[in-house]
Structures are given as C-alpha cells and as structure tokens.
PDB file of C-alpha atoms in Angstrom:
ATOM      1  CA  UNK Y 271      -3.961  -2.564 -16.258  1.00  0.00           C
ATOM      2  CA  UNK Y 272      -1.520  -0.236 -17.872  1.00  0.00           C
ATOM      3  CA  UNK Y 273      -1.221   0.127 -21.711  1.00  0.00           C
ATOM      4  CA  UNK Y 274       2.581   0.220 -22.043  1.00  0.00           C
ATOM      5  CA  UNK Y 275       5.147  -0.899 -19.405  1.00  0.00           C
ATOM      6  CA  UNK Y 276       6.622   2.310 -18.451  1.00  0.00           C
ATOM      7  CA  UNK Y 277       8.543   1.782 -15.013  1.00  0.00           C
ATOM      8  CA  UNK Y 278       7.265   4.077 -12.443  1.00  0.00           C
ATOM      9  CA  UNK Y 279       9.633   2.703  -9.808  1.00  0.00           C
ATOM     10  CA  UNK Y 280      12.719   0.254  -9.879  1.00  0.00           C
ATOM     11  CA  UNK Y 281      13.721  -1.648  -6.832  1.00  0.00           C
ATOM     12  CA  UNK Y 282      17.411  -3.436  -7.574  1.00  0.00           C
ATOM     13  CA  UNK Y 283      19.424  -5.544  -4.826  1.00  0.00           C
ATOM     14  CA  UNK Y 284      17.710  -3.780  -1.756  1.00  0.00           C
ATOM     15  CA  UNK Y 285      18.830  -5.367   1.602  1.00  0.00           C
ATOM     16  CA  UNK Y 286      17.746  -3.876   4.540  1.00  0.00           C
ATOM     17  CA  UNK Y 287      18.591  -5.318   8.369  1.00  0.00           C
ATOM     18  CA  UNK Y 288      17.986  -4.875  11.648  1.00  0.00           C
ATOM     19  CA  UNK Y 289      20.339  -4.719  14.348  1.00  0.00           C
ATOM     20  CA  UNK Y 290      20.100  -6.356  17.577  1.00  0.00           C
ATOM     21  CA  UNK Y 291      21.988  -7.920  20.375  1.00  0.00           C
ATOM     22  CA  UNK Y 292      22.452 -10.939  18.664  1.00  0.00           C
ATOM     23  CA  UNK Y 293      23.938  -9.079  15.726  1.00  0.00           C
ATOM     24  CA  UNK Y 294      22.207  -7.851  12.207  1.00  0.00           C
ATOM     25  CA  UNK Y 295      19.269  -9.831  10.997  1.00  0.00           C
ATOM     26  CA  UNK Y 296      18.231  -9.355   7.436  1.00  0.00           C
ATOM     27  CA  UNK Y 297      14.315  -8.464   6.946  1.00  0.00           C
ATOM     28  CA  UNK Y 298      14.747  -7.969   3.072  1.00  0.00           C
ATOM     29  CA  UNK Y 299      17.518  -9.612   0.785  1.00  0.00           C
ATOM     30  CA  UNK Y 300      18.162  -8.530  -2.377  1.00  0.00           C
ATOM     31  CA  UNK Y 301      15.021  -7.613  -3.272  1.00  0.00           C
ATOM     32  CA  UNK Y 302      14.625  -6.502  -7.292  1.00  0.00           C
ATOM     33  CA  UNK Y 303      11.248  -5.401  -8.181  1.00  0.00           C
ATOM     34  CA  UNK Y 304      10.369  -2.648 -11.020  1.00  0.00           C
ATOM     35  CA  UNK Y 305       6.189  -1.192 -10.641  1.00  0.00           C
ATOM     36  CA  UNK Y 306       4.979  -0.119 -13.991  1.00  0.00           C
ATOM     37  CA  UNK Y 307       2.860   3.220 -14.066  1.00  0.00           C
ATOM     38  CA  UNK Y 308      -0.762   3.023 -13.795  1.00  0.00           C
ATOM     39  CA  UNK Y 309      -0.613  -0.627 -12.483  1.00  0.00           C
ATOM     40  CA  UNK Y 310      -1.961  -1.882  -9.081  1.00  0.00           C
ATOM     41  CA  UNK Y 311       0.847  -4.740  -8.044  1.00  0.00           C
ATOM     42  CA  UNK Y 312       0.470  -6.633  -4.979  1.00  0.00           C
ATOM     43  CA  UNK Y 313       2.946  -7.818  -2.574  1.00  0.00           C
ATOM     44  CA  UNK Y 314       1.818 -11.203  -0.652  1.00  0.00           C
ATOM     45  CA  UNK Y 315       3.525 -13.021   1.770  1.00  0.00           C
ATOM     46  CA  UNK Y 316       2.585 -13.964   5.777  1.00  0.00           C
ATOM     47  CA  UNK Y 317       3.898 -11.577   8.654  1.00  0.00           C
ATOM     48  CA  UNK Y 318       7.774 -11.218   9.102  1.00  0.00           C
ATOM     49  CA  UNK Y 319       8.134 -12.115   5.240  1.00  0.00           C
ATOM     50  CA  UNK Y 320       9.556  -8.307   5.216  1.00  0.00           C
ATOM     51  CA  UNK Y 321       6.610  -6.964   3.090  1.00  0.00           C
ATOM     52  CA  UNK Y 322       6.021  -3.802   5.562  1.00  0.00           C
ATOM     53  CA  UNK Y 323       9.876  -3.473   5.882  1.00  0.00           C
ATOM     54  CA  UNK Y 324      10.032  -2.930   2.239  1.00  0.00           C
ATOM     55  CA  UNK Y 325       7.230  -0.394   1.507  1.00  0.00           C
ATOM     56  CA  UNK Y 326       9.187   1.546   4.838  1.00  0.00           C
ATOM     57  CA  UNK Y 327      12.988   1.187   2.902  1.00  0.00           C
ATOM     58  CA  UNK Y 328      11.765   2.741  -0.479  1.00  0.00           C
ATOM     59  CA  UNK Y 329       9.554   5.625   1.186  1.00  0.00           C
ATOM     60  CA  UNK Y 330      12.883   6.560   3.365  1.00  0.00           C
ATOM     61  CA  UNK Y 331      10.534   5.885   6.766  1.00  0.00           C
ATOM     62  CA  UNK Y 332      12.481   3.295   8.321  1.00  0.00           C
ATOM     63  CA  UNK Y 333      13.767   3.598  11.736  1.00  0.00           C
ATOM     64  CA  UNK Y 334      16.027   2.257  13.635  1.00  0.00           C
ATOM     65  CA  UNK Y 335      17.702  -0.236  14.728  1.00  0.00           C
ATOM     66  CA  UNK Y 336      16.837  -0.832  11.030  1.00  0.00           C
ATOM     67  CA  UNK Y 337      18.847   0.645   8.022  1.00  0.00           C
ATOM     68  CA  UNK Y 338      19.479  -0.243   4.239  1.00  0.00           C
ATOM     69  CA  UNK Y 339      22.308  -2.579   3.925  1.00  0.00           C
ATOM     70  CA  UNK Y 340      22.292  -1.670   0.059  1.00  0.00           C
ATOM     71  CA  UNK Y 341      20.159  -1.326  -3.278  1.00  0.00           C
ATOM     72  CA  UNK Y 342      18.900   1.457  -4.928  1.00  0.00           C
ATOM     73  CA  UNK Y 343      15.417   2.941  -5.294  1.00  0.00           C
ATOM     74  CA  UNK Y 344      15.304   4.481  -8.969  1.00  0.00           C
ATOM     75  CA  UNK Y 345      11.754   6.398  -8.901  1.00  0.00           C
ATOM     76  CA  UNK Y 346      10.411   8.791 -11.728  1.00  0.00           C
ATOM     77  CA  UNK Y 347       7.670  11.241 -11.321  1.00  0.00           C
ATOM     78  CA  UNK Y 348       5.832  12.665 -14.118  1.00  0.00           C
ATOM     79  CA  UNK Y 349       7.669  15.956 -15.391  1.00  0.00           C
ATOM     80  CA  UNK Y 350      10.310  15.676 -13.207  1.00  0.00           C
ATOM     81  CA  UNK Y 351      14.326  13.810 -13.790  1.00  0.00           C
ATOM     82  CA  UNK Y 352      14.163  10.352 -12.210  1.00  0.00           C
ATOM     83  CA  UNK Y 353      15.755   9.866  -8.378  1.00  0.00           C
ATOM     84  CA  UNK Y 354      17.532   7.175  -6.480  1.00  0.00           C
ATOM     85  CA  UNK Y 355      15.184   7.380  -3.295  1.00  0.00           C
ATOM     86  CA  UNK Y 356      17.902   6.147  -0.663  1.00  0.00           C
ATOM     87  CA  UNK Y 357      20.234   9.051  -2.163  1.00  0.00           C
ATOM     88  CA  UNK Y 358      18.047  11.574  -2.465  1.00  0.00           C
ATOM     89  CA  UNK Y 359      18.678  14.415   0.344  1.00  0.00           C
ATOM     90  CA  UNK Y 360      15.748  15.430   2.848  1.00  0.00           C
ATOM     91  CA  UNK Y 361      14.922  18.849   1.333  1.00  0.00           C
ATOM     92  CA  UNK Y 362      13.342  16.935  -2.321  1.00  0.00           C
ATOM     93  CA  UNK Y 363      12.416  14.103  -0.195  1.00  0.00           C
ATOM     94  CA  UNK Y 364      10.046  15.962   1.516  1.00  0.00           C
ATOM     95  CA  UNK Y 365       9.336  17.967  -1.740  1.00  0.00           C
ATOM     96  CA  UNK Y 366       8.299  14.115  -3.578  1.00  0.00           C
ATOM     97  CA  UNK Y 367       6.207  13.447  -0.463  1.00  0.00           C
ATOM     98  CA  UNK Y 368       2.499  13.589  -1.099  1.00  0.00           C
ATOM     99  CA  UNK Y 369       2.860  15.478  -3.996  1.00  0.00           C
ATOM    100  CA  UNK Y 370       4.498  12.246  -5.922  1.00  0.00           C
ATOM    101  CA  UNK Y 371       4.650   9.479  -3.435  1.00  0.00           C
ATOM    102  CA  UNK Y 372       2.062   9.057  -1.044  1.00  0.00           C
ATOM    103  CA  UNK Y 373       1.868   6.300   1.741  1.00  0.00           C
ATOM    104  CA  UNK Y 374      -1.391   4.943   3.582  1.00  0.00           C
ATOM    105  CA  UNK Y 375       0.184   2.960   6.529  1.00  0.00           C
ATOM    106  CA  UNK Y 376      -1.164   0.296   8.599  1.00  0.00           C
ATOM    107  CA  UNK Y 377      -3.752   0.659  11.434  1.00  0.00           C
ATOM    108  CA  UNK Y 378      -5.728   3.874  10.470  1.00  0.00           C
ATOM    109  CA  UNK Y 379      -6.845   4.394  14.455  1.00  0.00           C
ATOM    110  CA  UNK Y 380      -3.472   5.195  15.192  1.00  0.00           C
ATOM    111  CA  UNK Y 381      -2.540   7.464  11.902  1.00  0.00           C
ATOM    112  CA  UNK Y 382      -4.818  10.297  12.578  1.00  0.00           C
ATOM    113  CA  UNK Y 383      -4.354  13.334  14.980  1.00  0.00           C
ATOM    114  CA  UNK Y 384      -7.074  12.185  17.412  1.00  0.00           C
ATOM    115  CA  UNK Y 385      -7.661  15.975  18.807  1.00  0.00           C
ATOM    116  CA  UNK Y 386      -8.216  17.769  15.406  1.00  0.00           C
ATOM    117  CA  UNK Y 387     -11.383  17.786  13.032  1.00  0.00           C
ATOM    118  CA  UNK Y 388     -11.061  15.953   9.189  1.00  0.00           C
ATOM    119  CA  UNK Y 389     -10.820  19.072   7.043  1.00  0.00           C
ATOM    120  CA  UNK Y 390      -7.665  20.061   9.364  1.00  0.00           C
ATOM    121  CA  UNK Y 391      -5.905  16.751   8.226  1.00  0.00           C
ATOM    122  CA  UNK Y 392      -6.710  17.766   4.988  1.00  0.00           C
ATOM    123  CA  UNK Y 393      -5.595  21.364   5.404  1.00  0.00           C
ATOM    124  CA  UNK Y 394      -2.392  20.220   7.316  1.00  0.00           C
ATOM    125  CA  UNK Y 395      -0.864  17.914   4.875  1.00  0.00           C
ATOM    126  CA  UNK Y 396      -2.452  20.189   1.169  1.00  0.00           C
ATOM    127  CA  UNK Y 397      -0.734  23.289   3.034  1.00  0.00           C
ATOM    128  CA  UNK Y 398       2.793  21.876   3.687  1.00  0.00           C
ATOM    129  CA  UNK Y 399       2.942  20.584   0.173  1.00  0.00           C
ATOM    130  CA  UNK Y 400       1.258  22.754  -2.312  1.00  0.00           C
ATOM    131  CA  UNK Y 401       0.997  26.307  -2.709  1.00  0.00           C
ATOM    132  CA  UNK Y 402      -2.759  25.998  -2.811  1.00  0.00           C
ATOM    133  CA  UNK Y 403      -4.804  29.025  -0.912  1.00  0.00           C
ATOM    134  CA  UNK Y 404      -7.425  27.982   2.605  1.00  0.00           C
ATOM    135  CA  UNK Y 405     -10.370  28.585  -0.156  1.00  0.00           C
ATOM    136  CA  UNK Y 406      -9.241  26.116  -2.599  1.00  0.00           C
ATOM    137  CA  UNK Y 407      -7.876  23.569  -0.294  1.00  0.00           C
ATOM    138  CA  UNK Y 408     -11.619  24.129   1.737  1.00  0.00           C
ATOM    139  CA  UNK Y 409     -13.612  23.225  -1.767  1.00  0.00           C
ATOM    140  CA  UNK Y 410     -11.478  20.094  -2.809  1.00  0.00           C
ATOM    141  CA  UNK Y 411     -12.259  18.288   0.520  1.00  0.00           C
ATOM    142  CA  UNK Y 412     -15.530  17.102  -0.276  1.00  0.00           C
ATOM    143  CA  UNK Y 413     -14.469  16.311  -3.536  1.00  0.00           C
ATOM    144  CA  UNK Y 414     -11.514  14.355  -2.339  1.00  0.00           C
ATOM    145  CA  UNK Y 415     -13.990  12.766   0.219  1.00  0.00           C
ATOM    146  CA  UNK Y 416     -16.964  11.823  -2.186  1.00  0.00           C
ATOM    147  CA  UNK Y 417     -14.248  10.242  -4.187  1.00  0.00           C
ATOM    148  CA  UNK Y 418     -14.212   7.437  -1.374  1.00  0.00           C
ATOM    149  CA  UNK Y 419     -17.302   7.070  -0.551  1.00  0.00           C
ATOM    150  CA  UNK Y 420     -17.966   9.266   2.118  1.00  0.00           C
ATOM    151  CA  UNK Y 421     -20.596  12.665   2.437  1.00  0.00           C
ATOM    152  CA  UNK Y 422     -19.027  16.366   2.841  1.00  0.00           C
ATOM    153  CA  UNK Y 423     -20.001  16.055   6.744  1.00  0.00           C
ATOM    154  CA  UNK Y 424     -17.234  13.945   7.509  1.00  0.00           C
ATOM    155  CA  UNK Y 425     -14.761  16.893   7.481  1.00  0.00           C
ATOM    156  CA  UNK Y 426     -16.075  18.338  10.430  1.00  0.00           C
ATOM    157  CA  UNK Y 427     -15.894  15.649  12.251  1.00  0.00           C
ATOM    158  CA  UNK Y 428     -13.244  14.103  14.774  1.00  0.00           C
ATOM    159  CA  UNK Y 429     -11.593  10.634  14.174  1.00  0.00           C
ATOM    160  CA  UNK Y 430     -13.118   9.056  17.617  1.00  0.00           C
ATOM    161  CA  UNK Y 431     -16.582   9.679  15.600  1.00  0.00           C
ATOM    162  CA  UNK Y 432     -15.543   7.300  12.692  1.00  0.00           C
ATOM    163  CA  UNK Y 433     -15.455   3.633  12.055  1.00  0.00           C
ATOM    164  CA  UNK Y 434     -12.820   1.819  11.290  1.00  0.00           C
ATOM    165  CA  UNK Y 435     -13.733   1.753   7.380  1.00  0.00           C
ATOM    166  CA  UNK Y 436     -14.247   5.324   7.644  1.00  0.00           C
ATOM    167  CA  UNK Y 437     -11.093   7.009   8.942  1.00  0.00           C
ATOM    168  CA  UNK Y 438      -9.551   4.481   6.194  1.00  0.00           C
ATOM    169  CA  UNK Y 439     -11.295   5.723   3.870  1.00  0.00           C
ATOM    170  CA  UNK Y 440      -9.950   9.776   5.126  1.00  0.00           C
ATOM    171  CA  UNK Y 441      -6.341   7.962   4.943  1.00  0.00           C
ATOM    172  CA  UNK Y 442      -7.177   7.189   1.363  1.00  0.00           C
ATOM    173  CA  UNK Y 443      -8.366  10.256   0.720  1.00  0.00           C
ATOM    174  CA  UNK Y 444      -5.920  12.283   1.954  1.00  0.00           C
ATOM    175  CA  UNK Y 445      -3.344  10.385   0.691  1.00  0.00           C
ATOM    176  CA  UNK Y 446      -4.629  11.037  -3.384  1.00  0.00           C
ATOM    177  CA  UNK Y 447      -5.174  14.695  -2.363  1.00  0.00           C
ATOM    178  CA  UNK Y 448      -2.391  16.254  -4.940  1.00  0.00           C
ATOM    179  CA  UNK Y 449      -2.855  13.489  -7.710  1.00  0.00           C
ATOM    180  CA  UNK Y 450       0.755  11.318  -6.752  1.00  0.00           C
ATOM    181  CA  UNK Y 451       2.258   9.176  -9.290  1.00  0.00           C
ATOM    182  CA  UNK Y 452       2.519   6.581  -6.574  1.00  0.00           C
ATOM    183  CA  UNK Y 453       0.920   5.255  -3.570  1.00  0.00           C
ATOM    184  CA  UNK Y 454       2.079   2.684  -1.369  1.00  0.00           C
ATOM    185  CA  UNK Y 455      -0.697   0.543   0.801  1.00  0.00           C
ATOM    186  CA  UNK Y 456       0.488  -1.722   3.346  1.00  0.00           C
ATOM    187  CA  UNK Y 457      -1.997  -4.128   4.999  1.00  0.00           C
ATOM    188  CA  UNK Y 458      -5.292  -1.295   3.803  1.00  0.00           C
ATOM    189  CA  UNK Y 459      -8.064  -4.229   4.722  1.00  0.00           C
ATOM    190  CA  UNK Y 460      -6.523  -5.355   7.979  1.00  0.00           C
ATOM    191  CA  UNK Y 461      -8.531  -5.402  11.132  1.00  0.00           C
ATOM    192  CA  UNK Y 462     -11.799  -4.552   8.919  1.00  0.00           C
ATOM    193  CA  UNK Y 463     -15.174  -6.672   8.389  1.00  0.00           C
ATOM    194  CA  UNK Y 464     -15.705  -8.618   5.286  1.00  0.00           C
ATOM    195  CA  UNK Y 465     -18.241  -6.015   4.245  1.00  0.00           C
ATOM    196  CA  UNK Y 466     -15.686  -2.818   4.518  1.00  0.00           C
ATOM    197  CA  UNK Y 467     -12.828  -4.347   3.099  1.00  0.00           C
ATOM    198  CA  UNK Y 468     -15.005  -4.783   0.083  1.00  0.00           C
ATOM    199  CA  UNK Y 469     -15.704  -1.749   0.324  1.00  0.00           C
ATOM    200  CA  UNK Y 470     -12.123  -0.302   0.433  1.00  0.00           C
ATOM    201  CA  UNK Y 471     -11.137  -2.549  -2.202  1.00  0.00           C
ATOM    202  CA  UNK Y 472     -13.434  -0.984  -4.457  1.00  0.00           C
ATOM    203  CA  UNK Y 473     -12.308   2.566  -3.678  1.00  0.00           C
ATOM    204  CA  UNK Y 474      -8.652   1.776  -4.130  1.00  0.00           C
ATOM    205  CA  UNK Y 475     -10.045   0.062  -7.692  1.00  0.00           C
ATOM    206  CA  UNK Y 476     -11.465   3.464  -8.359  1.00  0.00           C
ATOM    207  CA  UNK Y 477      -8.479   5.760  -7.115  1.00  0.00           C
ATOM    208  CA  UNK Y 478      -6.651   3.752 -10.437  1.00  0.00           C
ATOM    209  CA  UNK Y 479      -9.314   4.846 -12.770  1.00  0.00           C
ATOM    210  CA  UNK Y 480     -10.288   8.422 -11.422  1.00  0.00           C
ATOM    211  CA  UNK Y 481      -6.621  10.024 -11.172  1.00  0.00           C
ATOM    212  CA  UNK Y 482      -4.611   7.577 -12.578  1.00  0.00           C
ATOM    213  CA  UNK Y 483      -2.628   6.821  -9.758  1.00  0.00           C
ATOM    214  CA  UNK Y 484      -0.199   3.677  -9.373  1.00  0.00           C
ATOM    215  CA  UNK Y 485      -0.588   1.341  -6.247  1.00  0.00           C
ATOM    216  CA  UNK Y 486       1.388  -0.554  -4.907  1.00  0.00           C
ATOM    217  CA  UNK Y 487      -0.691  -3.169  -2.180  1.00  0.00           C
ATOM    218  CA  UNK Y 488       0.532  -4.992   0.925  1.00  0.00           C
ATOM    219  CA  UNK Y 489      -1.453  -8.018   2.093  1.00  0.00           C
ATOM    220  CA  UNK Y 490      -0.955 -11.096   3.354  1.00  0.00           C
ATOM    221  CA  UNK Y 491      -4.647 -11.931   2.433  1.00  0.00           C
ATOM    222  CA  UNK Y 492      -4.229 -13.339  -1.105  1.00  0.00           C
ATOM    223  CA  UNK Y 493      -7.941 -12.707  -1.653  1.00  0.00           C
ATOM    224  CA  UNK Y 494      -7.307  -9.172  -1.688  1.00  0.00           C
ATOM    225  CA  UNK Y 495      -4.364  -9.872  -4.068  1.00  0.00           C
ATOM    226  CA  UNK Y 496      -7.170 -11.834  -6.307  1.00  0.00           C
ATOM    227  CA  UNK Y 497      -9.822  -9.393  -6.173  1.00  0.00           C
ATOM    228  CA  UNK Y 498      -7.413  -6.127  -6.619  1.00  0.00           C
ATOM    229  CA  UNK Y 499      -4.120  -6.593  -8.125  1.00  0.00           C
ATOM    230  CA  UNK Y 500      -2.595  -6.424 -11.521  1.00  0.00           C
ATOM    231  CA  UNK Y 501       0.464  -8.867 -10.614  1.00  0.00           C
ATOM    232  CA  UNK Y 502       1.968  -9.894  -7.610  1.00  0.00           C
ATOM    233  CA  UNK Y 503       4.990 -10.100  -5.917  1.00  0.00           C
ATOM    234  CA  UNK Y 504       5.292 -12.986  -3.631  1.00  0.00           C
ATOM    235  CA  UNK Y 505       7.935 -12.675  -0.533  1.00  0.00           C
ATOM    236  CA  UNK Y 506       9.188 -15.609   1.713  1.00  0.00           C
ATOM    237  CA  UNK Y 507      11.705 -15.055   4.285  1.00  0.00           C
ATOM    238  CA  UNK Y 508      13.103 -11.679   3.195  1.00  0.00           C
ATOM    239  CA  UNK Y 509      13.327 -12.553  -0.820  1.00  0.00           C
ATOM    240  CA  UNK Y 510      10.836 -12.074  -3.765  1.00  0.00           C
ATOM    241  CA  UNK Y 511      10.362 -15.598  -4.505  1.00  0.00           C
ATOM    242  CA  UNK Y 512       7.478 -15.154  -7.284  1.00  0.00           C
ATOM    243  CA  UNK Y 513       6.237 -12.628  -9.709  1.00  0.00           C
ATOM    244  CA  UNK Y 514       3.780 -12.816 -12.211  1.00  0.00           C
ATOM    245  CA  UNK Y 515       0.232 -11.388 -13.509  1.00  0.00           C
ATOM    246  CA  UNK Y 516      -2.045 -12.599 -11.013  1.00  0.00           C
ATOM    247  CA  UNK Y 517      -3.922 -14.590 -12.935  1.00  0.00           C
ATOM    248  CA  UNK Y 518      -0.885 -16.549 -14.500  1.00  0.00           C
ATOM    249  CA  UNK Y 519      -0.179 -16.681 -10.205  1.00  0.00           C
ATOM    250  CA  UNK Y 520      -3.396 -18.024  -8.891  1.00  0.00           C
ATOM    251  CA  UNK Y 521      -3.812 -20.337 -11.702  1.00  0.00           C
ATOM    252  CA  UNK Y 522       0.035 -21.693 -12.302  1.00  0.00           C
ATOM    253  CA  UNK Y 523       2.147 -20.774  -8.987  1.00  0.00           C
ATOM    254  CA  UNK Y 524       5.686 -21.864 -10.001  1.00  0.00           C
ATOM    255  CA  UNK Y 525       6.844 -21.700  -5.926  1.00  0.00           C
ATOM    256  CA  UNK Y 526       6.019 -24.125  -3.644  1.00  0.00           C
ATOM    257  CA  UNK Y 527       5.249 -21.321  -0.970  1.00  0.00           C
ATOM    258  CA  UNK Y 528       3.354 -19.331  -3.688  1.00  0.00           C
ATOM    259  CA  UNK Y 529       1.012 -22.589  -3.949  1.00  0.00           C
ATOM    260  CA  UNK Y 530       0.439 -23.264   0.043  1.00  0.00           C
ATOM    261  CA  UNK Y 531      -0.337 -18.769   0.106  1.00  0.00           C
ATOM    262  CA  UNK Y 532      -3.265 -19.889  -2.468  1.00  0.00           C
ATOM    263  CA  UNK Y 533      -4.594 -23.021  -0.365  1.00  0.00           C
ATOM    264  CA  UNK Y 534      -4.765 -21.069   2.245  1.00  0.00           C
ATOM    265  CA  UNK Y 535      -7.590 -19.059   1.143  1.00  0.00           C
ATOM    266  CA  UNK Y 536     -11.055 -20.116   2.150  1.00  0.00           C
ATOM    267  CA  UNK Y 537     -13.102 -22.364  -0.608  1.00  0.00           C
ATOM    268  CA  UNK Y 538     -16.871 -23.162  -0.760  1.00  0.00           C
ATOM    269  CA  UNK Y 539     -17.717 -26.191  -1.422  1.00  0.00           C
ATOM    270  CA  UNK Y 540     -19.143 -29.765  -0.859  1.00  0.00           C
ATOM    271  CA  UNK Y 541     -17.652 -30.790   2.658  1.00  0.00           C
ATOM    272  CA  UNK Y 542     -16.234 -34.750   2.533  1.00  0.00           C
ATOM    273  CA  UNK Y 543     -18.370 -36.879   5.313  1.00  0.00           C
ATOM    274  CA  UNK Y 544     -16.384 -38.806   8.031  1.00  0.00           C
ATOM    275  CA  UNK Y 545     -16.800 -42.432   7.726  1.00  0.00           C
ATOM    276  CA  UNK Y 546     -18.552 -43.502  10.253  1.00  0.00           C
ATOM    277  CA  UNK Y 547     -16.497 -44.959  13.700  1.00  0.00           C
ATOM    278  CA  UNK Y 548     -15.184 -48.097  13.271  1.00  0.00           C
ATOM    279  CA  UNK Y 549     -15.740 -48.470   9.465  1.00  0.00           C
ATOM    280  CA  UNK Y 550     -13.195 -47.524   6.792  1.00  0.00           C
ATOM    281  CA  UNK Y 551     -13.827 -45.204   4.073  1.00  0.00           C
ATOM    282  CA  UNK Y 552     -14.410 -47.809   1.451  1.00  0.00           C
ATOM    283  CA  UNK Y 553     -17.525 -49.023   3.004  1.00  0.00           C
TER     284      UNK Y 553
END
C-alpha cells in the first residue's frame, strides 16, 4: 500500500455510450474514481457492469460505435505537467503510451503477433518508445522476463509455443518494460487454471514492489480482488456503487450488490445434510 495518497490518476463524471439502432446506451455513468500512486485498486463487478469499457475510455482505446459522452481523465506522470487524457492530442498520447501508461488487455492468445519470436515484441514496442540502442534493448529482455517468472529462452521463442500463463506472463512483461507510472489490467486471470492465476497474481504483487508501478485490476472474480488489491471499486450497471479498502469491503460491504459479489465466492466448509425424505428437519 502506498505511504501518502498522492493521486496518480483522477476519473470525474466519465460517461461513455454506445450507439446502436435502438439509440445510445450508456456502458459507464458518471463514473468518479481517483487511483493513488503506488497502489494496486481493483475494479469488481460481473460482465456488462462496464468495467472493460472503462479501463478502454481512460487509455483513449475505445472504438466505435462507442465514444465518451463526457468526464475528464486528469493523469500525472512522474516529472512531467499533469494531462486530461480525453483532451490530450495523439502526438503525446502516443508519447505517454508505454513509457507512462501501459495496458495488458484481455485474452493474451489474441494480443501477440503470432508470426514473430518474443524478443521482437520486446524490440517492437522498447524501439517505438524509447531511444534505447538493439544492444541495450537485447540485454534488458531477460531481465524484464526473469522478473515474471520466466527463463531467458523464452525470447526466442514463438507465441504458439507458450501456455496460456506464459504469453501472460510476456504481456506483463512487456508491458513494465520502460518502468510506467501506471498499468491498467483488465480480466489478467481469466481463462487460466487455479494454479497460474496464482501464479500471475503473485507476479503482478511483485511488479508493485520491484519498479514501483501502480495497477489498476479488472476482475469480476472477487477472489482476485481479495488476494491482490489495495481497495476496490465496485461497479453495477454502469455506476461505481462501492469503494473502500478491501478489507473494510469484504468484511463490511455497505451495497447490497457489493454483499451478493462476496457470497458468490466459493467457501469451504461443513456441508448441511438433507433431512431425510419424508421427515422434516426437526427430527
């Protein structure tokens, strides 16, 4: 958890629809939401609360037929003026990119060039946003790489050859590569065994603590909002509904929908035994 409460990013009255036959349908509604530097905050809700939506809006990657109804996206980089995202032109958008806001999207088999080698990932995104030489980019990748887990031979090594876990775990790396103030996760444990996501959660746990980076999380799994997160934002229907240190969450949800997110999540325990057919449970 961070020391002070510095605000790293400030999300006030965001709206952002979709437009369809039917006419405009709002995905996010007035969202306001401020991430504090060096904190990992989650953002829960079940799919088509507009969690994915939002993490989309404030990186600028939305497409159409959606588009930001309103809000403003106040974000500010270390040694550098602060920035309304939505306002901020496409030359020092793509200047903030990687280098200050970084974005690991959801479904990692579909996010990777499937006819190029690791270290040419690596080299393609370092290249376009640093002014690092081949030699130095060539001896940070398995640094970057150990830093998640995974051995130097990975680089060389084509995406069809990797698991699921792994070419996550490339995402991850790749996406810390040039030290950003921010990174945005959406859904990083999705479609991965119980074993990996462990796994991943630990390495995003560790991304905090080796570079200092700020996270922000996307899950509709609240166990992965228990095990990781700082706080958590809850969103039903388009709205933050709930916000709180996670603990304060988990143990005192003041929203009805916060409290039915939390039952959802498996429990072990003693199992009740049916009364037998016929008999009532008194007997």
């Amino acid at each position: 958890m961070p020391d002070g409460h510095e605000t790293l990013l400030e999300i006030e009255d965001l709206s952002v629809h979709y437009r369809s036959t039917h006419g405009d349908v709002a995905a996010v509604s007035g969202v306001n939401l401020s991430v504090r530097r060096g904190e990992i905050l989650g953002i829960a809700g079940e799919s088509g609360s507009g969690k994915s939506t939002l993490a989309v809006a404030l990186l600028r990657l939305l497409r159409p037929p959606g588009y930001i109804a309103g809000g403003s996206v106040t974000f500010r980089p270390k040694n550098s003026p602060e920035v309304d995202l939505l306002n901020l032109d496409e030359r020092r958008l793509r200047v903030l990119r990687w280098r200050s806001l970084s974005y690991l999207p959801q479904g990692s088999m579909n996010s990777m060039n499937p006819v190029m080698r690791v270290e040419g990932q690596f080299r393609d995104v370092i290249e376009e946003h640093s002014s690092l030489s081949r030699s130095q980019i060539d001896a940070m990748i398995p640094r970057l790489l150990g830093q998640v887990g995974l051995e130097p031979s990975v680089a060389r090594m084509y995406p069809h050859e990797l698991s699921g876990g792994m070419k996550q775990r490339v995402l991850m790396a790749i996406s810390i590569a040039l030290e950003p103030d921010l990174v945005v996760a959406d859904e990083p444990t999705t479609a991965l065994d119980v074993t990996i996501q462990r796994v991943i959660l630990q390495s995003l746990a560790d991304l905090r603590s080796a570079f200092g980076v700020t996270l922000v999380v996307i899950s509709h799994d609240m166990g992965v909002h228990a095990q990781l997160v700082d706080r958590v934002a809850v969103m039903y229907e388009g709205a933050v509904v709930e916000v709180g240190d996670v603990r304060q969450v988990f143990k005192q949800p003041s929203h009805e929908y916060t409290r039915s997110l939390i039952d959802s999540i498996p429990k072990i325990g003693p199992v009740a035994t049916p009364a037998p057919v016929g008999q009532s449970e008194a007997l």
